[in-house]
Short mmCIF file of C-alpha atoms and ligand atoms in Angstrom, two decimals:
data_model
loop_
_atom_site.label_atom_id
_atom_site.label_comp_id
_atom_site.label_asym_id
_atom_site.label_seq_id
_atom_site.Cartn_x
_atom_site.Cartn_y
_atom_site.Cartn_z
CA MET A 1 -71.47 140.72 -13.69
CA SER A 2 -73.22 140.36 -11.04
CA LEU A 3 -76.66 140.95 -10.74
CA ASP A 4 -78.90 143.67 -8.87
CA LEU A 5 -82.86 143.41 -8.97
CA LEU A 6 -83.32 145.74 -5.65
CA ALA A 7 -81.04 148.17 -7.44
CA ALA A 8 -83.66 150.65 -9.82
CA PRO A 9 -86.61 149.44 -7.25
CA PRO A 10 -89.50 150.02 -9.22
CA ALA A 11 -91.71 152.39 -9.43
CA ALA A 12 -94.32 151.74 -6.78
CA ASP A 13 -97.41 150.93 -9.42
CA THR A 14 -95.32 147.57 -10.72
CA VAL A 15 -96.15 145.42 -9.43
CA LEU A 16 -100.26 145.84 -8.86
CA GLY A 17 -101.11 148.98 -11.47
CA ASP A 18 -102.13 148.87 -14.46
CA ARG A 19 -99.95 151.37 -16.07
CA ARG A 20 -98.71 150.33 -19.06
CA GLY A 21 -95.50 152.06 -18.83
CA SER A 22 -94.95 150.49 -15.83
CA ARG A 23 -95.60 146.95 -18.56
CA PRO A 24 -93.56 148.29 -21.21
CA TRP A 25 -94.15 144.32 -23.11
CA HIS A 26 -98.18 145.55 -22.91
CA ASP A 27 -97.43 147.46 -26.02
CA PRO A 28 -95.41 144.67 -28.56
CA ALA A 29 -94.16 146.09 -30.64
CA ALA A 30 -92.00 148.73 -28.88
CA TYR A 31 -90.84 146.36 -26.31
CA TRP A 32 -89.20 143.95 -29.58
CA ARG A 33 -87.90 146.91 -31.41
CA SER A 34 -86.57 147.84 -28.11
CA ARG A 35 -84.69 144.76 -28.12
CA THR A 36 -83.97 144.64 -31.54
CA ALA A 37 -82.49 148.64 -31.38
CA ALA A 38 -80.53 146.99 -28.03
CA VAL A 39 -78.52 143.71 -29.59
CA ALA A 40 -78.16 145.72 -33.10
CA GLY A 41 -74.32 145.48 -32.84
CA ILE A 42 -73.76 141.53 -32.29
CA SER A 43 -73.94 138.93 -35.05
CA GLY A 44 -75.49 135.54 -34.71
CA PRO A 45 -78.17 133.66 -32.41
CA VAL A 46 -78.49 135.96 -29.68
CA ALA A 47 -80.53 135.30 -25.23
CA THR A 48 -81.74 137.95 -23.73
CA ILE A 49 -83.49 138.82 -20.18
CA ASP A 50 -84.92 142.11 -19.35
CA VAL A 51 -83.95 142.97 -16.20
CA GLY A 52 -87.06 145.09 -15.63
CA ALA A 53 -88.98 142.66 -17.03
CA LEU A 54 -87.28 139.61 -14.28
CA ARG A 55 -87.43 142.45 -12.12
CA TYR A 56 -91.54 142.45 -13.17
CA ASN A 57 -91.60 139.07 -12.18
CA ALA A 58 -89.78 137.85 -9.24
CA LEU A 59 -92.07 141.21 -7.05
CA ASP A 60 -95.55 139.35 -8.54
CA MET A 61 -94.27 135.82 -7.77
CA LEU A 62 -94.26 137.09 -4.33
CA VAL A 63 -97.18 138.99 -3.87
CA ARG A 64 -98.87 135.61 -4.96
CA ALA A 65 -97.74 134.04 -2.35
CA SER A 66 -98.35 136.26 -0.05
CA GLY A 67 -95.56 135.53 2.59
CA VAL A 68 -94.87 132.18 2.58
CA PRO A 69 -91.04 132.13 1.10
CA ILE A 70 -89.95 130.89 -1.97
CA ARG A 71 -87.19 128.19 -2.73
CA VAL A 72 -86.10 128.97 -6.61
CA ALA A 73 -86.04 126.14 -8.94
CA SER A 74 -82.38 126.29 -10.64
CA LYS A 75 -83.58 123.45 -13.78
CA SER A 76 -85.98 126.84 -14.71
CA VAL A 77 -83.66 129.35 -14.63
CA ARG A 78 -79.57 127.44 -14.47
CA VAL A 79 -77.65 131.22 -14.04
CA ARG A 80 -75.54 131.89 -10.71
CA ASP A 81 -76.56 135.79 -11.07
CA VAL A 82 -80.28 135.55 -11.63
CA VAL A 83 -80.68 132.88 -8.74
CA ASP A 84 -78.58 134.49 -6.49
CA ALA A 85 -79.95 138.46 -7.78
CA THR A 86 -83.54 136.84 -6.96
CA LEU A 87 -82.03 135.43 -3.04
CA ALA A 88 -81.17 138.13 -2.72
CA LEU A 89 -84.36 139.51 -2.43
CA PRO A 90 -86.29 139.50 0.88
CA GLY A 91 -89.07 136.76 -0.02
CA TYR A 92 -87.19 134.22 -1.39
CA HIS A 93 -84.37 131.75 0.89
CA GLY A 94 -82.95 128.04 -0.45
CA ILE A 95 -82.38 126.29 -3.44
CA LEU A 96 -84.28 123.76 -5.17
CA ALA A 97 -81.57 122.41 -7.03
CA PHE A 98 -81.68 119.39 -10.29
CA THR A 99 -78.57 117.44 -9.21
CA LEU A 100 -76.59 116.66 -6.59
CA PRO A 101 -73.37 118.43 -8.35
CA GLU A 102 -75.15 120.99 -8.79
CA ALA A 103 -76.13 121.41 -5.45
CA LEU A 104 -72.51 120.53 -4.26
CA TRP A 105 -71.17 123.46 -6.18
CA LEU A 106 -73.94 125.73 -5.68
CA SER A 107 -73.17 124.37 -1.47
CA GLU A 108 -70.21 126.37 -2.00
CA THR A 109 -71.59 129.86 -1.93
CA VAL A 110 -75.91 128.59 -0.68
CA GLU A 111 -76.75 127.58 3.12
CA ASP A 112 -79.78 126.16 1.59
CA VAL A 113 -79.56 123.60 -0.82
CA VAL A 114 -82.86 120.63 -1.78
CA LEU A 115 -82.21 118.94 -3.96
CA GLY A 116 -85.73 118.37 -5.86
CA TYR A 117 -85.02 114.12 -7.07
CA PRO A 118 -83.38 111.63 -6.04
CA THR A 119 -79.98 110.37 -6.65
CA VAL A 120 -78.05 107.77 -7.70
CA ASP A 121 -74.25 109.66 -8.50
CA ARG A 122 -72.60 107.64 -6.63
CA ALA A 123 -69.55 110.42 -6.97
CA ALA A 124 -71.26 113.14 -5.42
CA ILE A 125 -73.10 111.13 -2.71
CA ALA A 126 -69.07 110.11 -1.56
CA ALA A 127 -67.79 113.85 -2.10
CA LEU A 128 -71.63 114.51 -0.01
CA GLY A 129 -70.35 112.17 3.03
CA ALA A 130 -67.15 114.07 2.89
CA ASP A 131 -67.72 116.55 3.34
CA GLU A 132 -69.20 118.31 6.76
CA ARG A 133 -70.28 121.58 5.41
CA ALA A 134 -72.00 120.25 2.02
CA ALA A 135 -73.91 117.80 4.51
CA ARG A 136 -75.29 121.19 6.57
CA ARG A 137 -76.77 122.17 3.35
CA VAL A 138 -77.09 119.69 1.12
CA THR A 139 -80.97 117.66 1.54
CA LEU A 140 -81.06 114.55 -0.56
CA MET A 141 -85.15 113.92 -1.80
CA VAL A 142 -86.14 110.49 -1.26
CA ASP A 143 -88.85 108.90 -1.52
CA ASP A 144 -88.09 104.40 -1.41
CA LEU A 145 -85.82 103.31 1.34
CA ALA A 146 -83.69 101.97 -1.96
CA GLN A 147 -81.86 104.87 -2.01
CA LEU A 148 -80.34 105.58 1.46
CA ASP A 149 -79.64 101.75 0.87
CA LEU A 150 -77.08 103.48 -2.50
CA VAL A 151 -75.67 106.14 0.14
CA ASP A 152 -74.99 103.12 2.77
CA ALA A 153 -73.68 101.14 -0.20
CA VAL A 154 -71.57 104.10 -1.23
CA VAL A 155 -70.30 104.82 2.48
CA ALA A 156 -71.05 103.39 5.26
CA PRO A 157 -73.78 105.52 7.89
CA GLY A 158 -70.37 105.50 10.41
CA SER A 159 -67.65 107.07 8.15
CA ARG A 160 -69.55 109.95 6.38
CA ALA A 161 -71.40 112.65 7.86
CA GLU A 162 -75.21 112.72 8.32
CA ILE A 163 -76.56 113.02 5.42
CA ARG A 164 -79.77 115.33 5.19
CA VAL A 165 -83.28 113.65 3.48
CA ALA A 166 -86.90 114.85 3.06
CA ILE A 167 -89.21 113.30 1.71
CA GLU A 168 -91.31 113.43 -1.91
CA ALA A 169 -94.65 112.19 -1.66
CA ASP A 170 -96.79 112.22 -4.12
CA ALA A 171 -99.14 115.41 -5.06
CA SER A 172 -101.34 113.90 -7.72
CA TRP A 173 -105.25 112.88 -7.52
CA ARG A 174 -106.84 109.85 -7.52
CA ALA A 175 -110.10 110.94 -9.76
CA PRO A 176 -112.85 107.86 -9.64
CA GLY A 177 -113.52 106.04 -12.56
CA PRO A 178 -111.47 106.03 -15.83
CA LEU A 179 -109.94 109.22 -15.48
CA GLY A 180 -107.76 107.67 -13.00
CA HIS A 181 -103.79 109.10 -11.47
CA ILE A 182 -103.85 112.09 -12.63
CA GLY A 183 -100.37 114.46 -12.00
CA VAL A 184 -96.90 113.22 -12.27
CA ARG A 185 -95.76 109.68 -11.71
CA ARG A 186 -92.60 110.51 -8.68
CA SER A 187 -92.66 109.37 -5.79
CA PRO A 188 -94.44 105.82 -5.07
CA VAL A 189 -95.91 107.37 -1.54
CA HIS A 190 -99.41 108.70 -1.50
CA GLU A 191 -101.19 107.72 1.55
CA PRO A 192 -100.75 109.39 5.40
CA ALA A 193 -100.01 105.76 6.24
CA GLU A 194 -97.70 105.04 3.93
CA VAL A 195 -95.79 108.20 3.95
CA ALA A 196 -95.08 108.24 8.25
CA ASN A 197 -94.50 104.36 7.25
CA LEU A 198 -91.60 105.67 5.43
CA ASP A 199 -90.88 108.62 8.19
CA ARG A 200 -90.07 106.02 10.38
CA ALA A 201 -88.36 103.47 8.98
CA ILE A 202 -85.75 106.69 7.15
CA ALA A 203 -85.88 107.51 11.29
CA ALA A 204 -84.39 103.98 11.96
CA ARG A 205 -81.93 104.52 10.01
CA PRO A 206 -77.94 105.62 11.39
CA GLY A 207 -76.27 108.41 9.44
CA PHE A 208 -79.52 110.22 7.96
CA ARG A 209 -81.81 112.77 9.42
CA LEU A 210 -85.31 113.32 8.12
CA VAL A 211 -85.66 117.23 8.12
CA GLY A 212 -88.23 117.90 5.19
CA LEU A 213 -91.96 116.69 3.40
CA MET A 214 -91.58 117.58 -0.44
CA MET A 215 -95.13 117.65 -1.95
CA TYR A 216 -95.20 119.13 -6.15
CA GLU A 217 -98.57 119.78 -7.20
CA ALA A 218 -98.51 120.04 -10.84
CA GLN A 219 -101.29 118.90 -12.32
CA ILE A 220 -102.17 121.83 -10.78
CA ALA A 221 -98.91 124.33 -11.39
CA GLY A 222 -97.81 122.92 -14.37
CA GLN A 223 -101.01 122.90 -16.34
CA GLY A 224 -102.38 126.00 -17.85
CA ASP A 225 -106.30 126.30 -16.64
CA ALA A 226 -106.91 129.17 -19.85
CA THR A 227 -105.22 127.76 -22.77
CA GLY A 228 -108.17 127.74 -25.32
CA SER A 229 -108.44 124.23 -25.18
CA GLY A 230 -110.09 122.38 -22.46
CA ASP A 231 -110.29 124.97 -20.30
CA GLY A 232 -113.52 123.66 -18.32
CA VAL A 233 -112.16 120.34 -17.54
CA ILE A 234 -108.59 121.60 -16.78
CA ARG A 235 -110.03 124.22 -14.15
CA TRP A 236 -112.94 121.07 -12.47
CA MET A 237 -109.79 119.05 -12.13
CA GLN A 238 -107.92 121.68 -10.69
CA ARG A 239 -110.61 122.26 -8.11
CA ARG A 240 -111.55 118.30 -7.66
CA SER A 241 -107.60 118.23 -7.37
CA SER A 242 -106.89 120.91 -4.81
CA ALA A 243 -109.91 120.41 -2.72
CA GLU A 244 -108.24 115.86 -1.99
CA LEU A 245 -104.49 117.87 -1.74
CA LEU A 246 -105.88 120.22 1.39
CA ASP A 247 -106.58 117.62 3.00
CA ARG A 248 -104.57 114.72 2.74
CA ARG A 249 -101.46 116.62 2.78
CA ALA A 250 -102.00 118.27 6.08
CA ALA A 251 -103.00 114.39 6.91
CA ILE A 252 -98.95 113.93 5.81
CA VAL A 253 -98.00 115.85 8.09
CA GLN A 254 -99.23 115.95 11.18
CA ALA A 255 -98.61 112.43 10.48
CA LEU A 256 -95.16 112.78 10.41
CA ARG A 257 -95.39 115.82 12.83
CA ASP A 258 -96.32 113.01 15.40
CA ILE A 259 -92.67 111.02 14.85
CA ALA A 260 -90.32 114.22 14.51
CA PRO A 261 -90.06 117.63 13.90
CA LEU A 262 -90.27 119.03 10.01
CA GLU A 263 -87.86 122.03 9.26
CA PHE A 264 -89.44 122.44 5.98
CA VAL A 265 -92.36 121.91 4.17
CA ASN A 266 -92.17 122.55 0.78
CA GLY A 267 -94.68 122.69 -2.14
CA GLY A 268 -96.29 124.12 -5.40
CA GLY A 269 -94.74 126.17 -8.66
CA THR A 270 -94.96 129.36 -10.40
CA GLY A 271 -98.82 128.58 -11.24
CA SER A 272 -100.12 127.59 -8.60
CA LEU A 273 -97.75 129.96 -6.20
CA GLU A 274 -101.80 131.09 -4.33
CA PHE A 275 -103.56 128.12 -3.53
CA THR A 276 -100.12 126.23 -1.74
CA ALA A 277 -99.86 129.23 -0.34
CA SER A 278 -103.16 128.85 0.93
CA ASP A 279 -102.26 125.40 2.36
CA GLN A 280 -101.75 125.74 6.04
CA ALA A 281 -99.89 123.21 5.75
CA VAL A 282 -97.13 124.00 4.32
CA THR A 283 -93.78 126.30 5.13
CA GLU A 284 -92.40 127.50 1.67
CA LEU A 285 -93.15 126.86 -1.59
CA THR A 286 -90.73 126.81 -5.11
CA ALA A 287 -90.76 128.61 -8.47
CA GLY A 288 -88.51 129.26 -11.26
CA SER A 289 -90.18 129.21 -14.04
CA GLY A 290 -91.87 132.22 -13.15
CA LEU A 291 -89.16 134.62 -13.46
CA LEU A 292 -87.54 134.03 -17.08
CA ALA A 293 -91.19 133.25 -18.78
CA GLY A 294 -90.75 129.82 -20.61
CA HIS A 295 -93.92 130.56 -22.90
CA LEU A 296 -95.75 127.74 -21.41
CA PHE A 297 -96.28 130.01 -18.61
CA ASP A 298 -98.73 132.13 -20.49
CA GLY A 299 -101.95 130.40 -20.18
CA TYR A 300 -102.90 131.00 -16.76
CA ARG A 301 -105.55 132.95 -15.79
CA GLY A 302 -104.09 133.96 -12.31
CA PHE A 303 -101.12 135.61 -13.49
CA ASP A 304 -99.88 137.95 -15.96
CA LEU A 305 -95.81 136.74 -16.26
CA ALA A 306 -93.67 138.88 -18.39
CA PRO A 307 -91.68 138.08 -21.63
CA ALA A 308 -88.09 137.70 -19.52
CA ALA A 309 -86.02 135.90 -21.36
CA ALA A 310 -85.95 135.75 -25.83
CA PHE A 311 -83.63 134.54 -28.02
CA SER A 312 -82.78 136.15 -31.50
CA LEU A 313 -82.00 134.34 -34.95
CA GLU A 314 -81.78 136.18 -38.34
CA VAL A 315 -83.71 135.39 -40.76
CA VAL A 316 -80.77 134.09 -44.34
CA ARG A 317 -82.75 133.17 -47.29
CA LYS A 318 -86.81 133.42 -48.45
CA PRO A 319 -87.91 130.28 -50.34
CA THR A 320 -91.11 133.07 -50.44
CA ALA A 321 -92.12 136.75 -50.24
CA ASP A 322 -93.91 135.25 -46.62
CA ILE A 323 -91.46 133.52 -46.15
CA ALA A 324 -88.86 133.94 -43.68
CA THR A 325 -86.09 131.24 -43.00
CA VAL A 326 -83.36 132.49 -39.80
CA LEU A 327 -80.23 129.96 -38.78
CA GLY A 328 -81.34 128.16 -35.83
CA GLY A 329 -84.51 127.95 -34.22
CA GLY A 330 -85.06 123.88 -33.02
CA TRP A 331 -84.24 124.69 -29.52
CA ILE A 332 -87.27 122.13 -28.75
CA ALA A 333 -88.53 121.73 -24.91
CA SER A 334 -89.08 118.18 -23.17
CA GLY A 335 -92.22 116.71 -22.40
CA PRO A 336 -95.03 115.09 -24.49
CA PRO A 337 -93.98 115.87 -28.50
CA LEU A 338 -96.07 118.64 -28.68
CA ALA A 339 -95.91 121.86 -30.96
CA SER A 340 -96.23 123.64 -27.60
CA ARG A 341 -93.03 122.86 -27.10
CA GLN A 342 -91.72 123.94 -30.00
CA PRO A 343 -89.85 127.69 -29.89
CA LEU A 344 -92.86 130.84 -30.15
CA PRO A 345 -91.78 133.51 -33.23
CA VAL A 346 -92.96 136.30 -31.08
CA TRP A 347 -91.54 139.18 -33.35
CA PRO A 348 -92.44 140.69 -36.27
CA ALA A 349 -95.82 139.62 -35.19
CA GLY A 350 -97.63 137.32 -36.88
CA LEU A 351 -94.67 134.42 -38.19
CA THR A 352 -95.68 130.58 -38.19
CA THR A 353 -92.99 127.74 -37.99
CA LEU A 354 -94.23 125.34 -41.56
CA ALA A 355 -97.02 122.16 -40.21
CA ARG A 356 -93.96 120.06 -42.22
CA GLU A 357 -90.87 121.71 -41.04
CA GLY A 358 -91.74 122.80 -37.61
CA ALA A 359 -88.43 124.69 -36.40
CA GLY A 360 -85.84 123.04 -37.65
CA GLU A 361 -81.99 121.82 -36.63
CA VAL A 362 -80.17 124.16 -38.49
CA GLN A 363 -83.15 126.61 -40.16
CA THR A 364 -86.62 127.47 -39.37
CA PRO A 365 -88.62 128.34 -42.67
CA LEU A 366 -91.45 131.26 -40.59
CA GLN A 367 -94.58 131.87 -42.66
CA GLY A 368 -96.69 134.94 -42.59
CA GLU A 369 -97.76 138.54 -43.67
CA ALA A 370 -95.03 139.85 -41.97
CA ALA A 371 -92.78 137.41 -43.39
CA ARG A 372 -93.30 140.41 -46.43
CA THR A 373 -91.58 142.87 -44.43
CA LEU A 374 -88.41 141.19 -43.68
CA ALA A 375 -85.22 141.01 -45.08
CA VAL A 376 -81.90 138.83 -45.15
CA GLY A 377 -79.96 140.11 -42.69
CA ASP A 378 -83.09 141.06 -39.55
CA ARG A 379 -83.75 139.72 -36.89
CA VAL A 380 -87.00 137.16 -35.49
CA TRP A 381 -87.30 137.43 -32.21
CA PHE A 382 -88.73 133.96 -30.02
CA ARG A 383 -89.70 132.55 -26.70
CA HIS A 384 -88.29 129.16 -25.42
CA ALA A 385 -91.70 126.97 -24.11
CA LYS A 386 -89.59 126.12 -20.89
CA SER A 387 -87.53 128.89 -19.32
CA GLY A 388 -84.37 127.41 -18.27
CA GLU A 389 -83.70 124.31 -21.03
CA LEU A 390 -82.81 128.32 -23.06
CA ALA A 391 -79.50 127.94 -20.92
CA GLU A 392 -78.75 124.79 -21.74
CA ARG A 393 -78.45 126.23 -25.59
CA VAL A 394 -76.24 129.47 -25.51
CA ASP A 395 -72.90 130.13 -23.21
CA ARG A 396 -74.68 133.62 -22.27
CA TYR A 397 -77.61 136.36 -21.35
CA LEU A 398 -77.72 139.82 -22.27
CA LEU A 399 -78.80 141.90 -19.87
CA VAL A 400 -80.99 144.28 -21.68
CA GLU A 401 -83.27 147.58 -19.97
CA GLY A 402 -85.21 149.19 -23.20
CA ASP A 403 -83.24 149.61 -26.12
CA ARG A 404 -79.38 149.58 -24.16
CA ILE A 405 -77.52 146.56 -22.78
CA VAL A 406 -76.39 147.13 -19.61
CA GLY A 407 -73.87 143.56 -18.76
CA ASP A 408 -73.97 139.61 -19.55
CA THR A 409 -74.10 137.07 -17.39
CA PRO A 410 -73.20 133.66 -17.54
CA THR A 411 -75.64 130.43 -18.27
CA TYR A 412 -74.78 126.74 -16.32
CA ARG A 413 -72.75 126.18 -19.45
CA GLY A 414 -70.73 128.98 -20.06
CA GLU A 415 -69.79 128.60 -16.73
CA GLY A 416 -68.63 124.54 -17.97
CA LYS A 417 -71.87 123.00 -16.94
CA THR A 418 -73.32 120.48 -17.66
CA PHE A 419 -75.57 119.11 -14.84
CA LEU A 420 -77.89 117.68 -17.28
C1 PLP B 501 -89.86 119.18 -7.84
C2 PLP B 501 -90.67 120.61 -8.45
N1 PLP B 501 -90.93 121.62 -7.59
C3 PLP B 501 -91.22 122.24 -7.82
C4 PLP B 501 -91.06 122.58 -9.85
C5 PLP B 501 -91.79 123.91 -10.26
O1 PLP B 501 -90.95 124.98 -10.88
P1 PLP B 501 -91.11 126.30 -11.77
O2 PLP B 501 -91.42 126.34 -10.96
O3 PLP B 501 -90.26 126.34 -12.26
O4 PLP B 501 -92.40 125.78 -11.77
C6 PLP B 501 -91.52 122.21 -9.58
C7 PLP B 501 -90.76 121.48 -11.26
O5 PLP B 501 -90.99 120.86 -12.24
C8 PLP B 501 -90.50 120.20 -9.45
O6 PLP B 501 -89.50 119.52 -10.04
#
């Protein structure tokens, strides 16, 4: 089915207002009971997207971006219909893809696909070099001349389409003293002079055209500041890192623009839309997780996402009166192996996994007062920690509005696409 997020325009207060009626998820009992009713006729594990919640999230991120266009991070969605419906909203433009085979596939219908991570996929590079149209639409991400050498080794500059490239520069914060490196380990180029040197070296290479810069501030965008643990330190770190990044990103962009024009300067993620949009050096933002809203994005002061994606599993046994065991559940998210990477049981409220078992490969015991009310055959609702990874577990999402199924849509997996 093709999704249209503008089909039922939201009430005027949906984005900015605060009436409970416009945000049904603020009444969890009614919200999750509606979803249970929607899937009443279905057996087994089901994954669902509430279309109203998705619409709310997509529009709310536009408000937060205050006019700066948003590129959709496809890794955080992995459903074509959801990406396409989001791109149909004015304010969203282009995709940040996660593998080159995926980028080539998306470029069949989307004109602007930036691959957000370096690639060494030789077969896909050969396909890109042989396809003028894809080469006009897809931009590779580089941070090291070795990645360009690899492209040249697959297909020589004279016998391929010109390859568009963007530089990823390190957006982490080199904090003073023992704190050291704060952020993710990605690009080796950090200082303006290092990025400019790489730019000049790329400009001197035939067969490549440098078109953009990306700097993803994971320590701000991907780190909640209201998680209930160490928030003061996190906020201090984010203030310091933001100030440092504003200066350094401006200097990097200036240095690159002195060498050659840039089509785009990309930054940010779901968690940093306000900050990154305020950076005058940035021309576009990236966001993906905020659409389906994995529960890791619950712990931010600045915004409140609607739980759009959720999955439901069935109770198959009751080891004790206050424990209900569902079939499935061990859909653990990537990242550090912390409890927060487990799915979050959201309904009935108050259930927790057992410390000794966690979310299991085949079965997940859930404990709490609410388990007393659960019988064999009942459903429990969960939210995945991440936003895109749930799609790798299921063939399709059921699309629901209130207590009705209004359609379904295949995930990448359902389309037979296992990119990563
Ligand atoms: C390069 C890049 N940009 C932006 C993002 C933000 O994506 P999201 O909005 O899904 O957090 C990510 C996420 O890891 C990323 O790797």
